[in-house]
């Protein structure tokens, strides 16, 4: 199709001035101009943030217009496919989620669409019309056979004139936010209707819903899920949906299972899940109702209040493929249900959900006979005993959930034969014994492995390479240690891992930290892990409690897309020397606990985040701190006077602790430390001088007040950056005490007065910037400032008139 269009393009140019274009060279067909214009007008009023309709351009080949199908013979627009069919992405992945929501169309629906007189198919589903009413004019688009406005954030009343669309076969208005409907009378004339979905519409007051839909002779599917339906007064209606195959009345307020359902022999699918049915199923339910429905494939009776013995009710459902009777009070032996099913639908059953009932007893061997079973939910019952060996004979099984039961004994080795198994949840049982590699031998598709809280031992050969690549592994409370599980290094796709309480000792291997950059949840707590953490992957939750971590010394989470407040888990890293959270989206105030708990910090870098409020005084307790970088946040308030307590900046540090660090931490940290120095043009001296490097950077905030005199105590300070704040007052006279200062940037503040004469002491100053203030006076005589020979970087900028005087003084001196 595309190739054809491209070859046609030159041809199109020739006739560009004419009003027609061709969809197919062979059939010589044209797009009707008035319809193209109508579509362009329609587009004009839409909001299309991701440019889905970028191909809708006057003069471009209309056959290539996204989502538009023209009739090749008449040139009329036949179908508009503008629904968004990709499903909502993982809510955790911000980029994907944003892209998904951006791709939704919004705005207004222009009546120009009426121009499309031959439109039979209109799909605007899954867009975001932000509470717009369904336009009345749609009720006059009488060629429509398919109308899908589902999940598109329409609101207000459903226009009753949709009842004029007599050709409609499909009407899907589900999952919008309509005002409550008072009647469904308007539906009753749609005699061609095969499919009706009004799910999520509030039909409490539309007590005629049954009469109205009952009159639709062609209706095959009816979806009225979550419509606040009750059936208090429907008993008198004789229901005769002649062709109904799919009935979805889930999530309503039906006070009893409507008996008429069980007379509809054509039904293939019944979904009554989640209704407010009260009391036990009526006597006779088992024998009378279900016995007629031998075409039934899907039966949803989850959370409808079933009680007692259910197994006899399924005796005649010989076509059943999906059975959901979860969340009821079924109270019998699980083997009885399996037995009944094995009599009627052994070869068909694909899904069995009997979770959250009161089932007891053991799982029978018969389980292994359901050759097509793909999903088996048995969780939250009181099933005991072993998982039968025959489980290995279910070649189709994709999901096995037996969590929250009382299963004991060891896992059968046959489990390892389930080559289609993707999701295994055996957590919260009393399973025990040694697992071997055999238990996993053919589980190549396993993605989710949840098995926490059992008494299982698993110590495979250290050279074992698992056949699976899981996204989530939870083995809390297993006997795994003392060795760190080496096989995890092959799990390159992990986003959740819980191996807490697992008796693991020793150092976390370095490969572990490069395993995933995307941990959503990581729990290594309550082991005997020692050593340090040089890098934490991007994560929502990290739990490292009750280990002996924190002795190697550095945590670099720079540029990690972190947002929210600083995770308080970091409090536990009491031996941290370097904490770098720079270049993230962190918010809130700078946590005071940094000063209470991380007393060994040498480097604290919170640069380029969104921190607010004041600098907590607790920071001043960090008496090993040599670097403090809080630059480029939204911090306000004054510079704490207690900064004078930062004694590592006031006295010569012993043995240059940073020298040692650089040798020990990984290259990404090395770069980080280097970056500060590169800025100073001194990278060559990096390793030797590092131990002496000290600096404070508070630039790019909203700090107010005066520069505290107390900074004058920090006699070992090499760089001080305070630019781009709202600082007032004069430059303190005792800045001249900072005798080893190499860089001083006070630019872009509101300082006034003169440069203090003590500046003549600053013999190492090579970067000096006081521009964009309101300074006056002369450069103090005898200063480094007057001797440019020693400047590595000349960075004196003068911006305002008063400062020009200083410039003049310098110029004069140079002459
Ligand atoms: C109409 O023409 C297009 C382009 O050649 C082709 O892809 C499409 O299948 C045709 N439709 C019909 C109904 O013939
Ligand atoms: C309407 O669109 C939604 C998603 O956009 C889809 O799931 C649904 O099946 C469609 N309805 C019909 C009747 O095709
Ligand atoms: C439906 O409307 C009725 C009022 O007619 C209201 O009481 C009920 O809460 C609504 N149901 C829902 C789910 O909003
Ligand atoms: C279905 O029942 C209604 C009354 O509830 C009746 O008017 C209609 O004729 C019946 N249709 C058929 C096909 O039996
Ligand atoms: C219908 O039954 C529901 C319970 O399912 C009850 O709350 C409601 O008041 C009843 N409505 C009428 C009109 O009887
Ligand atoms: C199953 O259906 C047959 C007739 O098809 C009937 O004789 C039998 O009683 C039914 N069994 C049950 C348990 O309903
Ligand atoms: C449940 O019904 C089945 C079949 O009728 C029967 O064999 C079984 O004994 C019943 N179980 C209980 C607990 O009543
Ligand atoms: C499993 O539990 C049952 C009772 O609940 C007990 O009789 C049986 O011995 C247990 N099996 C094992 C292997 O512990
Ligand atoms: C399991 O995998 C092995 C190879 O690793 C293969 O020989 C065997 O046939 C598989 N068994 C099943 C039941 O798939
Ligand atoms: C489990 O394996 C360990 C060795 O790893 C062994 O000492 C122990 O006896 C085994 N336990 C059982 C129940 O087989
Ligand atoms: C990793 O997970 C993604 C997302 O579920 C999946 O598409 C991909 O196939 C997985 N990769 C492997 C090697 O299993
Ligand atoms: C700059 O300082 C002078 C006095 O030294 C004052 O008159 C003037 O208003 C100040 N300018 C600004 C912009 O603060």
GROMACS .gro file of N, CA and C in nm, residues 639 696 706-722 727 729-746 751 754-765 767-770 780 783 785:
model
  174
  639UNK      N    1   2.149   3.152   5.512
  639UNK     CA    2   2.259   3.055   5.524
  639UNK      C    3   2.284   3.037   5.674
  696UNK      N    4   3.177   2.471   4.921
  696UNK     CA    5   3.034   2.489   4.948
  696UNK      C    6   2.972   2.553   4.824
  706UNK      N    7   2.198   3.806   5.502
  706UNK     CA    8   2.337   3.841   5.473
  706UNK      C    9   2.424   3.716   5.467
  707UNK      N   10   2.538   3.730   5.404
  707UNK     CA   11   2.636   3.621   5.409
  707UNK      C   12   2.689   3.618   5.552
  708UNK      N   13   2.670   3.505   5.626
  708UNK     CA   14   2.707   3.509   5.767
  708UNK      C   15   2.858   3.526   5.787
  709UNK      N   16   2.891   3.610   5.878
  709UNK     CA   17   3.033   3.632   5.914
  709UNK      C   18   3.100   3.499   5.947
  710UNK      N   19   3.018   3.409   6.004
  710UNK     CA   20   3.072   3.282   6.054
  710UNK      C   21   3.141   3.201   5.944
  711UNK      N   22   3.106   3.227   5.818
  711UNK     CA   23   3.174   3.154   5.710
  711UNK      C   24   3.324   3.181   5.713
  712UNK      N   25   3.357   3.291   5.771
  712UNK     CA   26   3.498   3.328   5.781
  712UNK      C   27   3.579   3.229   5.864
  713UNK      N   28   3.511   3.141   5.939
  713UNK     CA   29   3.582   3.040   6.018
  713UNK      C   30   3.631   2.923   5.935
  714UNK      N   31   3.574   2.907   5.816
  714UNK     CA   32   3.603   2.786   5.738
  714UNK      C   33   3.735   2.802   5.664
  715UNK      N   34   3.839   2.797   5.740
  715UNK     CA   35   3.969   2.840   5.688
  715UNK      C   36   4.027   2.745   5.585
  716UNK      N   37   3.972   2.625   5.574
  716UNK     CA   38   4.022   2.531   5.473
  716UNK      C   39   3.935   2.530   5.348
  717UNK      N   40   3.841   2.622   5.340
  717UNK     CA   41   3.749   2.622   5.225
  717UNK      C   42   3.823   2.665   5.098
  718UNK      N   43   3.805   2.582   4.993
  718UNK     CA   44   3.871   2.612   4.866
  718UNK      C   45   3.777   2.682   4.768
  719UNK      N   46   3.648   2.649   4.779
  719UNK     CA   47   3.556   2.717   4.687
  719UNK      C   48   3.425   2.750   4.757
  720UNK      N   49   3.375   2.864   4.723
  720UNK     CA   50   3.250   2.910   4.782
  720UNK      C   51   3.167   2.973   4.671
  721UNK      N   52   3.056   2.906   4.641
  721UNK     CA   53   2.968   2.953   4.535
  721UNK      C   54   2.834   2.990   4.595
  722UNK      N   55   2.801   3.119   4.589
  722UNK     CA   56   2.673   3.164   4.644
  722UNK      C   57   2.594   3.242   4.539
  727UNK      N   58   2.081   3.730   4.829
  727UNK     CA   59   2.158   3.772   4.946
  727UNK      C   60   2.176   3.923   4.947
  729UNK      N   61   2.305   4.283   5.202
  729UNK     CA   62   2.409   4.328   5.294
  729UNK      C   63   2.544   4.338   5.225
  730UNK      N   64   2.647   4.343   5.306
  730UNK     CA   65   2.781   4.360   5.252
  730UNK      C   66   2.857   4.228   5.256
  731UNK      N   67   2.963   4.222   5.177
  731UNK     CA   68   3.050   4.104   5.184
  731UNK      C   69   3.123   4.113   5.318
  732UNK      N   70   3.112   4.005   5.403
  732UNK     CA   71   3.174   4.016   5.535
  732UNK      C   72   3.325   4.041   5.525
  733UNK      N   73   3.370   4.126   5.609
  733UNK     CA   74   3.511   4.165   5.610
  733UNK      C   75   3.603   4.042   5.626
  734UNK      N   76   3.556   3.946   5.710
  734UNK     CA   77   3.647   3.836   5.741
  734UNK      C   78   3.652   3.727   5.635
  735UNK      N   79   3.589   3.748   5.519
  735UNK     CA   80   3.608   3.653   5.408
  735UNK      C   81   3.757   3.638   5.380
  736UNK      N   82   3.827   3.741   5.409
  736UNK     CA   83   3.972   3.739   5.387
  736UNK      C   84   4.043   3.635   5.474
  737UNK      N   85   3.972   3.581   5.575
  737UNK     CA   86   4.032   3.474   5.656
  737UNK      C   87   4.045   3.343   5.579
  738UNK      N   88   3.968   3.332   5.471
  738UNK     CA   89   3.967   3.205   5.396
  738UNK      C   90   4.090   3.201   5.308
  739UNK      N   91   4.201   3.177   5.371
  739UNK     CA   92   4.328   3.203   5.304
  739UNK      C   93   4.358   3.108   5.189
  740UNK      N   94   4.295   2.990   5.188
  740UNK     CA   95   4.323   2.899   5.078
  740UNK      C   96   4.215   2.902   4.970
  741UNK      N   97   4.124   2.998   4.980
  741UNK     CA   98   4.013   3.007   4.885
  741UNK      C   99   4.066   3.025   4.742
  742UNK      N  100   4.016   2.939   4.653
  742UNK     CA  101   4.059   2.946   4.514
  742UNK      C  102   3.948   2.999   4.423
  743UNK      N  103   3.824   2.972   4.462
  743UNK     CA  104   3.711   3.018   4.382
  743UNK      C  105   3.609   3.086   4.471
  744UNK      N  106   3.567   3.202   4.427
  744UNK     CA  107   3.464   3.273   4.503
  744UNK      C  108   3.367   3.333   4.403
  745UNK      N  109   3.242   3.292   4.413
  745UNK     CA  110   3.142   3.345   4.322
  745UNK      C  111   3.024   3.396   4.402
  746UNK      N  112   3.010   3.526   4.406
  746UNK     CA  113   2.899   3.589   4.479
  746UNK      C  114   2.807   3.662   4.382
  751UNK      N  115   2.405   4.224   4.690
  751UNK     CA  116   2.506   4.273   4.783
  751UNK      C  117   2.540   4.419   4.751
  754UNK      N  118   3.148   4.780   4.965
  754UNK     CA  119   3.278   4.764   4.899
  754UNK      C  120   3.331   4.623   4.916
  755UNK      N  121   3.424   4.587   4.829
  755UNK     CA  122   3.495   4.461   4.849
  755UNK      C  123   3.591   4.482   4.966
  756UNK      N  124   3.580   4.398   5.071
  756UNK     CA  125   3.659   4.425   5.192
  756UNK      C  126   3.809   4.421   5.163
  757UNK      N  127   3.883   4.499   5.238
  757UNK     CA  128   4.027   4.507   5.212
  757UNK      C  129   4.098   4.378   5.249
  758UNK      N  130   4.034   4.297   5.335
  758UNK     CA  131   4.097   4.170   5.373
  758UNK      C  132   4.117   4.078   5.253
  759UNK      N  133   4.054   4.109   5.139
  759UNK     CA  134   4.072   4.026   5.021
  759UNK      C  135   4.219   4.017   4.980
  760UNK      N  136   4.298   4.109   5.030
  760UNK     CA  137   4.440   4.105   4.992
  760UNK      C  138   4.508   3.979   5.047
  761UNK      N  139   4.439   3.910   5.141
  761UNK     CA  140   4.495   3.786   5.193
  761UNK      C  141   4.471   3.666   5.101
  762UNK      N  142   4.381   3.680   5.004
  762UNK     CA  143   4.338   3.563   4.927
  762UNK      C  144   4.438   3.534   4.815
  763UNK      N  145   4.547   3.473   4.853
  763UNK     CA  146   4.657   3.459   4.758
  763UNK      C  147   4.639   3.350   4.654
  764UNK      N  148   4.541   3.263   4.677
  764UNK     CA  149   4.523   3.153   4.581
  764UNK      C  150   4.403   3.172   4.491
  765UNK      N  151   4.335   3.283   4.508
  765UNK     CA  152   4.212   3.304   4.433
  765UNK      C  153   4.239   3.304   4.283
  767UNK      N  154   3.947   3.224   4.065
  767UNK     CA  155   3.815   3.242   4.002
  767UNK      C  156   3.737   3.333   4.094
  768UNK      N  157   3.701   3.449   4.043
  768UNK     CA  158   3.638   3.547   4.128
  768UNK      C  159   3.528   3.616   4.048
  769UNK      N  160   3.408   3.612   4.101
  769UNK     CA  161   3.297   3.672   4.027
  769UNK      C  162   3.202   3.740   4.125
  770UNK      N  163   3.192   3.872   4.115
  770UNK     CA  164   3.097   3.945   4.200
  770UNK      C  165   3.001   4.028   4.114
  780UNK      N  166   4.073   4.624   4.645
  780UNK     CA  167   4.171   4.647   4.752
  780UNK      C  168   4.313   4.630   4.698
  783UNK      N  169   4.617   4.294   4.628
  783UNK     CA  170   4.549   4.164   4.625
  783UNK      C  171   4.589   4.085   4.503
  785UNK      N  172   4.387   3.988   4.316
  785UNK     CA  173   4.301   4.037   4.209
  785UNK      C  174   4.376   4.131   4.116
   0.00000   0.00000   0.00000
